[in-house]
Amino acid sequence: MPVKAGERLDPEATRARILKAAAEVFGRRGIHATGINEVVEAAGASKLTIYKNFGSKEGLVEAVLTDRTHRVRAWHNSVVEQAPPGREQILAVFDLVASWYAETGFRGCAMMNAATEDRGQDGAPRRLARDHLAFYRELFERLLTQAGARDPGTTARQLVVVLEGATLISAVDQDPGLGAEARAIVETLLDSAL
Amino acid sequence: MPVKAGERLDPEATRARILKAAAEVFGRRGIHATGINEVVEAAGASKLTIYKNFGSKEGLVEAVLTDRTHRVRAWHNSVVEQAPPGREQILAVFDLVASWYAETGFRGCAMMNAATEDRGQDGAPRRLARDHLAFYRELFERLLTQAGARDPGTTARQLVVVLEGATLISAVDQDPGLGAEARAIVETLLDSAL
DNA sequence: CCTAGATGAGAACGATCGGTACTATCAATT
DNA sequence: AATTGATAGTACCGATCGTTCTCATCTAGG
């Protein structure tokens, strides 16, 4: 039974390091365009270690996306908890994504990008993208119900459209202004829905 | 392989046939995932002809996207002309995209997909995607001005967010219902903007 | 000290990629 | 009939891909 090892040889840390580096290079250059050797270089890990941990490039991609969607969900749940209930909680979600748009080299939603690259296939990227959309839908529906919306389900789906549309355009146009744009749309929709 | 007299040896027709086949297979499987040999098979054209016409795969991609954005713009301009001026013209745009969502195997906007696949690069796909977004922005701004909107520029950018968001989600979820979803959002935005 | 496991570095493999070269065929022109 | 241009079919090239394998090194535990 292998006990906790030192630092350099800690498998958990190695795995996390590979995930972080792979997420960065996948996001920057695209998944199909990124070779395993680029992940090797970015992570400072050997191919042996990558394939021992993730089995294949496909497995690595799935692990990266799974990690990413979990982190995004945790961030959203966190900012929602810290915002005053009602309308403010919904706007807090869009303030969070607006801060992502403002990051230099923003590349859009990793899950949507992966599903788009993998189009025609019905693998993990598409499934994770759909789950990611479902998370947003359920989050918005919950917040809208609490805020007393007339039709929380419908309005929730509308907010997801706005969120993903703004994210896509912000990435394509490299324009952080889509954060304010999305917020204005949401304000109008909430005025009509609450 | 029998060659139909007078048609298949027409360079214009050959070029158009390659463009159509390439657009289909690029859209269905993705650009990076599609090899030249698949285009050869789908188009019933030889590599020689493809490279004589387009120079490289990159050139073929650019030609396919250029052709696509021109066709889309023509379709939109056509349906807008046929709709009664004002609010109805704007909704006609969304009715047109809704009919695209309803096509079996809808894969989203070719220009946005290509730009997403090419992320990190600053080539033709990204430029054409930006031009495509600019077309929508200008179309909406023109129609909104004619309809007497208070802030046509701002509302136009909002409508583009809704259009691309609905397109992306419809493709990922394979859900034609995003057409009605987008239309409902647009109705609310127009109620507020006109 | 010695063993075992984790890792880094990189060679090697088969497959596939974008792209080129060559040949034969067909249609229209001369 | 000969010529020319466009095309299909196919073999081929170098590069790169994902993946496996080998070997040396490092660390922790016996």
Coordinates of N, CA and C (backbone and C1' of nucleotides) in Angstrom, one line a residue, chain D:
Chain D
dA1 P -9.2 9.3 -88.1 O5' -7.8 9.9 -87.7 C5' -6.8 10.2 -88.8 C4' -6.0 11.3 -88.4 C3' -5.2 11.1 -87.1 O3' -3.9 11.6 -87.2 C1' -6.5 13.1 -86.9
dA2 P -2.8 11.2 -86.1 O5' -2.6 12.7 -85.5 C5' -2.4 13.8 -86.4 C4' -2.4 15.1 -85.6 C3' -1.6 14.9 -84.2 O3' -0.7 16.0 -84.1 C1' -3.8 15.8 -83.9
dT3 P 0.1 16.2 -82.7 O5' -0.7 17.3 -81.9 C5' -1.2 18.4 -82.6 C4' -1.9 19.3 -81.7 C3' -1.3 19.4 -80.3 O3' -1.2 20.8 -79.9 C1' -3.6 18.9 -80.1
dT4 P -0.4 21.2 -78.6 O5' -1.6 21.7 -77.6 C5' -2.6 22.4 -78.1 C4' -3.8 22.5 -77.1 C3' -3.2 22.6 -75.6 O3' -3.9 23.6 -75.0 C1' -4.9 20.9 -75.9
dG5 P -3.3 24.2 -73.6 O5' -4.5 23.9 -72.6 C5' -5.8 24.3 -73.0 C4' -6.9 23.7 -72.1 C3' -6.5 23.7 -70.6 O3' -7.6 24.0 -69.9 C1' -6.9 21.5 -71.3
dA6 P -7.5 24.2 -68.3 O5' -8.5 23.1 -67.8 C5' -9.8 22.9 -68.3 C4' -10.4 21.6 -67.8 C3' -10.2 21.4 -66.3 O3' -11.4 21.0 -65.8 C1' -9.4 19.5 -67.6
dT7 P -11.6 20.9 -64.2 O5' -11.5 19.3 -64.0 C5' -12.3 18.4 -64.6 C4' -11.8 17.0 -64.6 C3' -11.5 16.5 -63.2 O3' -12.6 15.7 -62.7 C1' -10.0 15.7 -64.9
dA8 P -12.6 15.1 -61.3 O5' -12.1 13.7 -61.6 C5' -12.8 12.8 -62.5 C4' -12.1 11.4 -62.5 C3' -11.9 10.8 -61.2 O3' -12.3 9.4 -61.2 C1' -9.8 11.0 -62.2
dG9 P -12.3 8.5 -60.0 O5' -10.9 7.7 -60.0 C5' -10.4 7.1 -61.2 C4' -9.0 6.7 -60.9 C3' -8.7 6.2 -59.5 O3' -8.2 4.9 -59.6 C1' -7.1 7.7 -60.2
dT10 P -7.9 4.0 -58.2 O5' -6.3 4.1 -58.0 C5' -5.5 4.3 -59.2 C4' -4.1 4.7 -58.8 C3' -3.7 4.3 -57.3 O3' -2.5 3.7 -57.3 C1' -3.2 6.5 -57.7
dA11 P -2.0 2.7 -56.1 O5' -0.4 2.8 -56.2 C5' 0.2 3.0 -57.4 C4' 1.3 4.1 -57.2 C3' 2.1 3.9 -55.9 O3' 3.5 3.8 -56.2 C1' 1.4 6.1 -56.1
dC12 P 4.6 3.5 -55.1 O5' 5.0 4.9 -54.6 C5' 5.4 5.9 -55.5 C4' 5.5 7.2 -54.8 C3' 6.2 7.2 -53.4 O3' 7.5 7.8 -53.5 C1' 4.3 8.6 -53.4
dC13 P 8.6 7.6 -52.4 O5' 8.6 9.0 -51.7 C5' 8.7 10.2 -52.5 C4' 8.5 11.4 -51.6 C3' 9.1 11.3 -50.2 O3' 10.1 12.2 -50.0 C1' 6.8 12.0 -50.1
dG14 P 11.2 12.0 -48.9 O5' 10.8 13.0 -47.8 C5' 10.6 14.4 -48.1 C4' 9.7 15.1 -47.1 C3' 10.3 15.0 -45.6 O3' 10.2 16.2 -45.0 C1' 8.0 14.2 -45.8
dA15 P 10.7 16.4 -43.5 O5' 9.4 16.6 -42.7 C5' 8.4 17.5 -43.3 C4' 7.1 17.4 -42.4 C3' 7.4 17.4 -40.9 O3' 6.6 18.4 -40.3 C1' 5.9 15.6 -41.6
dT16 P 6.8 18.7 -38.7 O5' 5.5 17.9 -38.1 C5' 4.2 18.1 -38.7 C4' 3.3 17.1 -38.1 C3' 3.4 16.9 -36.6 O3' 2.1 17.1 -36.0 C1' 3.3 14.8 -37.7
dC17 P 1.9 17.2 -34.4 O5' 0.9 16.1 -34.1 C5' -0.3 15.9 -35.0 C4' -0.8 14.5 -34.9 C3' -0.7 13.9 -33.5 O3' -2.0 14.2 -32.8 C1' 0.1 12.3 -35.1
dG18 P -2.0 14.0 -31.2 O5' -2.2 12.5 -31.0 C5' -3.3 11.8 -31.6 C4' -3.2 10.3 -31.3 C3' -3.1 9.9 -29.9 O3' -3.9 8.7 -29.7 C1' -1.2 9.2 -31.0
dT19 P -4.1 8.1 -28.2 O5' -2.9 7.0 -28.1 C5' -2.8 6.0 -29.2 C4' -1.5 5.3 -29.0 C3' -1.2 4.8 -27.5 O3' -1.4 3.4 -27.4 C1' 0.8 5.6 -28.7
dT20 P -1.1 2.7 -26.0 O5' 0.4 2.1 -26.3 C5' 0.7 1.4 -27.5 C4' 2.2 1.0 -27.5 C3' 2.7 0.4 -26.2 O3' 3.3 -0.8 -26.5 C1' 4.1 2.2 -26.9
dC21 P 3.9 -1.8 -25.4 O5' 5.5 -1.4 -25.4 C5' 6.1 -1.3 -26.6 C4' 7.6 -0.8 -26.4 C3' 8.2 -1.4 -25.1 O3' 9.4 -2.1 -25.5 C1' 8.5 1.0 -25.3
dT22 P 10.2 -2.9 -24.3 O5' 11.5 -2.0 -24.1 C5' 12.1 -1.4 -25.2 C4' 13.2 -0.4 -24.8 C3' 14.0 -0.9 -23.5 O3' 15.3 -0.7 -23.8 C1' 13.2 1.3 -23.3
dC23 P 16.4 -1.4 -22.7 O5' 16.9 -0.1 -21.9 C5' 17.4 1.0 -22.7 C4' 17.6 2.2 -21.8 C3' 18.3 1.9 -20.4 O3' 19.3 2.8 -20.2 C1' 16.3 3.2 -20.1
dA24 P 20.4 2.5 -19.1 O5' 20.4 3.8 -18.3 C5' 20.4 5.1 -19.0 C4' 19.9 6.2 -18.1 C3' 20.5 6.2 -16.7 O3' 20.9 7.5 -16.3 C1' 18.1 6.2 -16.6
dT25 P 21.6 7.7 -14.9 O5' 20.5 8.4 -14.1 C5' 19.7 9.5 -14.6 C4' 18.6 9.9 -13.7 C3' 19.0 10.0 -12.2 O3' 18.6 11.2 -11.8 C1' 17.0 8.7 -12.4
dC26 P 19.3 11.9 -10.4 O5' 18.1 11.9 -9.4 C5' 16.9 12.5 -9.8 C4' 15.8 12.0 -8.9 C3' 16.1 11.9 -7.4 O3' 15.3 12.9 -6.7 C1' 14.9 9.9 -8.3
dT27 P 15.6 13.1 -5.2 O5' 14.4 12.3 -4.5 C5' 13.1 12.4 -4.9 C4' 12.2 11.3 -4.2 C3' 12.5 11.2 -2.7 O3' 11.2 11.3 -2.0 C1' 12.5 9.1 -3.8
dA28 P 11.2 11.5 -0.4 O5' 10.5 10.1 0.0 C5' 9.3 9.7 -0.7 C4' 8.9 8.3 -0.3 C3' 9.1 8.0 1.2 O3' 8.0 7.2 1.6 C1' 10.4 6.5 -0.1
dG29 P 7.8 6.8 3.2 O5' 8.2 5.3 3.1 C5' 7.4 4.4 2.3 C4' 7.9 3.0 2.3 C3' 8.1 2.4 3.7 O3' 7.8 1.0 3.7 C1' 10.2 2.5 2.7
dG30 P 7.7 0.2 5.1 O5' 8.8 -0.9 4.9 C5' 8.7 -1.9 3.8 C4' 9.9 -2.7 3.6 C3' 10.3 -3.5 4.9 O3' 10.8 -4.8 4.5 C1' 12.1 -2.1 4.2

